[in-house]
Amino acid sequence: MILKKGGRTLSGIDCRQAETLVARYIKHTLSTDELEEFLDHIEHCSSCYDELETYFIVHEAIQQLDEKEDGTVLDFRELLEQDIRRSRRYIRQKRWLHFLSVYFFLWQ
């Protein structure tokens, strides 16, 4: 889908839909298709990325408090970027496995 003025519609989802997926992204409960659309959207929409970043930082800070790791200083923005890269890698792996399974099924 085409980027519209003001960042209201990007990829396959709009900002309102992206906002509803933030919590599920953080909990890692999005389907592969939802994850891909969400990542495509936040990659081009700074407003939605900022919202994800805020929720992600709060979530990670609470996790750190629960784990009581004293003296640990974390770069939460870097943790988010790592999580996004991991998610992209997961999508590529799922697509590749799907391709291989179809390939082997057809050539049996």
PDB file of C-alpha atoms in Angstrom:
ATOM      1  CA  MET A   1       0.000   0.000   0.000  1.00  0.00           C
ATOM      2  CA  ILE A   2       1.171   3.543  -0.679  1.00  0.00           C
ATOM      3  CA  LEU A   3       2.282   5.975   2.012  1.00  0.00           C
ATOM      4  CA  LYS A   4      -0.323   8.705   2.381  1.00  0.00           C
ATOM      5  CA  LYS A   5       0.262  12.224   3.659  1.00  0.00           C
ATOM      6  CA  GLY A   6       0.651  12.407   7.419  1.00  0.00           C
ATOM      7  CA  GLY A   7       1.642   8.758   7.728  1.00  0.00           C
ATOM      8  CA  ARG A   8      -1.941   7.632   8.113  1.00  0.00           C
ATOM      9  CA  THR A   9      -1.791   4.611   5.797  1.00  0.00           C
ATOM     10  CA  LEU A  10       1.345   2.567   5.290  1.00  0.00           C
ATOM     11  CA  SER A  11       2.054  -0.965   4.118  1.00  0.00           C
ATOM     12  CA  GLY A  12      -1.038  -3.080   4.717  1.00  0.00           C
ATOM     13  CA  ILE A  13      -2.201  -1.426   7.922  1.00  0.00           C
ATOM     14  CA  ASP A  14      -2.959   2.093   9.100  1.00  0.00           C
ATOM     15  CA  CYS A  15      -1.800   3.795  12.289  1.00  0.00           C
ATOM     16  CA  ARG A  16      -4.887   2.803  14.255  1.00  0.00           C
ATOM     17  CA  GLN A  17      -4.354  -0.854  13.401  1.00  0.00           C
ATOM     18  CA  ALA A  18      -0.638  -0.599  14.162  1.00  0.00           C
ATOM     19  CA  GLU A  19      -1.392   0.873  17.582  1.00  0.00           C
ATOM     20  CA  THR A  20      -3.589  -2.126  18.416  1.00  0.00           C
ATOM     21  CA  LEU A  21      -0.691  -4.472  17.594  1.00  0.00           C
ATOM     22  CA  VAL A  22       1.953  -2.850  19.817  1.00  0.00           C
ATOM     23  CA  ALA A  23       1.212  -4.946  22.923  1.00  0.00           C
ATOM     24  CA  ARG A  24       1.052  -8.161  20.904  1.00  0.00           C
ATOM     25  CA  TYR A  25       4.357  -7.293  19.244  1.00  0.00           C
ATOM     26  CA  ILE A  26       6.001  -6.817  22.637  1.00  0.00           C
ATOM     27  CA  LYS A  27       4.536 -10.133  23.848  1.00  0.00           C
ATOM     28  CA  HIS A  28       5.641 -11.837  20.599  1.00  0.00           C
ATOM     29  CA  THR A  29       2.134 -13.103  19.817  1.00  0.00           C
ATOM     30  CA  LEU A  30       1.639 -11.697  16.302  1.00  0.00           C
ATOM     31  CA  SER A  31       1.209 -14.058  13.374  1.00  0.00           C
ATOM     32  CA  THR A  32       3.933 -13.926  10.748  1.00  0.00           C
ATOM     33  CA  ASP A  33       1.751 -11.860   8.403  1.00  0.00           C
ATOM     34  CA  GLU A  34       0.719  -9.441  11.169  1.00  0.00           C
ATOM     35  CA  LEU A  35       4.339  -9.122  12.259  1.00  0.00           C
ATOM     36  CA  GLU A  36       5.522  -8.329   8.753  1.00  0.00           C
ATOM     37  CA  GLU A  37       2.811  -5.704   8.187  1.00  0.00           C
ATOM     38  CA  PHE A  38       3.471  -4.168  11.606  1.00  0.00           C
ATOM     39  CA  LEU A  39       7.233  -3.950  11.015  1.00  0.00           C
ATOM     40  CA  ASP A  40       6.713  -2.501   7.541  1.00  0.00           C
ATOM     41  CA  HIS A  41       4.429   0.137   9.038  1.00  0.00           C
ATOM     42  CA  ILE A  42       6.655   1.223  11.931  1.00  0.00           C
ATOM     43  CA  GLU A  43       9.642   1.333   9.598  1.00  0.00           C
ATOM     44  CA  HIS A  44       7.966   4.183   7.704  1.00  0.00           C
ATOM     45  CA  CYS A  45       5.815   5.815  10.390  1.00  0.00           C
ATOM     46  CA  SER A  46       7.782   7.696  13.028  1.00  0.00           C
ATOM     47  CA  SER A  47       4.679   8.298  15.139  1.00  0.00           C
ATOM     48  CA  CYS A  48       3.907   4.591  15.468  1.00  0.00           C
ATOM     49  CA  TYR A  49       7.587   3.767  15.956  1.00  0.00           C
ATOM     50  CA  ASP A  50       7.742   6.301  18.802  1.00  0.00           C
ATOM     51  CA  GLU A  51       4.691   4.711  20.413  1.00  0.00           C
ATOM     52  CA  LEU A  52       6.240   1.248  20.115  1.00  0.00           C
ATOM     53  CA  GLU A  53       9.498   2.565  21.543  1.00  0.00           C
ATOM     54  CA  THR A  54       7.702   4.060  24.560  1.00  0.00           C
ATOM     55  CA  TYR A  55       5.799   0.874  25.364  1.00  0.00           C
ATOM     56  CA  PHE A  56       8.865  -1.278  24.722  1.00  0.00           C
ATOM     57  CA  ILE A  57      11.024   0.792  27.071  1.00  0.00           C
ATOM     58  CA  VAL A  58       8.390   0.661  29.823  1.00  0.00           C
ATOM     59  CA  HIS A  59       8.003  -3.104  29.358  1.00  0.00           C
ATOM     60  CA  GLU A  60      11.762  -3.718  29.444  1.00  0.00           C
ATOM     61  CA  ALA A  61      12.250  -1.447  32.465  1.00  0.00           C
ATOM     62  CA  ILE A  62       9.567  -3.356  34.373  1.00  0.00           C
ATOM     63  CA  GLN A  63      11.198  -6.641  33.347  1.00  0.00           C
ATOM     64  CA  GLN A  64      14.522  -5.393  34.689  1.00  0.00           C
ATOM     65  CA  LEU A  65      12.926  -4.351  37.980  1.00  0.00           C
ATOM     66  CA  ASP A  66      11.279  -7.762  38.289  1.00  0.00           C
ATOM     67  CA  GLU A  67      14.587  -9.502  37.618  1.00  0.00           C
ATOM     68  CA  LYS A  68      16.359  -7.201  40.080  1.00  0.00           C
ATOM     69  CA  GLU A  69      19.586  -6.958  38.131  1.00  0.00           C
ATOM     70  CA  ASP A  70      21.446  -4.350  40.145  1.00  0.00           C
ATOM     71  CA  GLY A  71      23.974  -2.142  38.454  1.00  0.00           C
ATOM     72  CA  THR A  72      22.942  -3.135  34.946  1.00  0.00           C
ATOM     73  CA  VAL A  73      22.608  -0.231  32.545  1.00  0.00           C
ATOM     74  CA  LEU A  74      20.712  -1.042  29.389  1.00  0.00           C
ATOM     75  CA  ASP A  75      20.261   0.834  26.149  1.00  0.00           C
ATOM     76  CA  PHE A  76      16.538   0.250  25.659  1.00  0.00           C
ATOM     77  CA  ARG A  77      16.523   1.765  22.183  1.00  0.00           C
ATOM     78  CA  GLU A  78      19.236  -0.654  21.122  1.00  0.00           C
ATOM     79  CA  LEU A  79      17.251  -3.510  22.676  1.00  0.00           C
ATOM     80  CA  LEU A  80      14.251  -2.489  20.563  1.00  0.00           C
ATOM     81  CA  GLU A  81      16.372  -2.362  17.406  1.00  0.00           C
ATOM     82  CA  GLN A  82      17.742  -5.827  18.212  1.00  0.00           C
ATOM     83  CA  ASP A  83      14.209  -7.105  18.743  1.00  0.00           C
ATOM     84  CA  ILE A  84      13.095  -5.673  15.396  1.00  0.00           C
ATOM     85  CA  ARG A  85      16.080  -7.284  13.638  1.00  0.00           C
ATOM     86  CA  ARG A  86      15.268 -10.612  15.321  1.00  0.00           C
ATOM     87  CA  SER A  87      11.659 -10.298  14.187  1.00  0.00           C
ATOM     88  CA  ARG A  88      12.715  -9.600  10.594  1.00  0.00           C
ATOM     89  CA  ARG A  89      15.035 -12.623  10.702  1.00  0.00           C
ATOM     90  CA  TYR A  90      12.162 -14.754  12.051  1.00  0.00           C
ATOM     91  CA  ILE A  91       9.938 -13.669   9.138  1.00  0.00           C
ATOM     92  CA  ARG A  92      12.646 -14.537   6.597  1.00  0.00           C
ATOM     93  CA  GLN A  93      13.158 -17.949   8.195  1.00  0.00           C
ATOM     94  CA  LYS A  94       9.415 -18.691   8.196  1.00  0.00           C
ATOM     95  CA  ARG A  95       9.115 -17.676   4.530  1.00  0.00           C
ATOM     96  CA  TRP A  96      12.143 -19.784   3.606  1.00  0.00           C
ATOM     97  CA  LEU A  97      10.821 -22.834   5.485  1.00  0.00           C
ATOM     98  CA  HIS A  98       7.462 -22.418   3.781  1.00  0.00           C
ATOM     99  CA  PHE A  99       9.171 -22.264   0.393  1.00  0.00           C
ATOM    100  CA  LEU A 100      11.212 -25.393   1.158  1.00  0.00           C
ATOM    101  CA  SER A 101       8.195 -27.329   2.367  1.00  0.00           C
ATOM    102  CA  VAL A 102       6.264 -26.457  -0.809  1.00  0.00           C
ATOM    103  CA  TYR A 103       9.283 -27.327  -2.942  1.00  0.00           C
ATOM    104  CA  PHE A 104       9.755 -30.745  -1.301  1.00  0.00           C
ATOM    105  CA  PHE A 105       6.034 -31.447  -1.405  1.00  0.00           C
ATOM    106  CA  LEU A 106       5.895 -30.749  -5.141  1.00  0.00           C
ATOM    107  CA  TRP A 107       8.961 -32.850  -5.937  1.00  0.00           C
ATOM    108  CA  GLN A 108       8.023 -35.970  -3.989  1.00  0.00           C
TER     109      GLN A 108
END
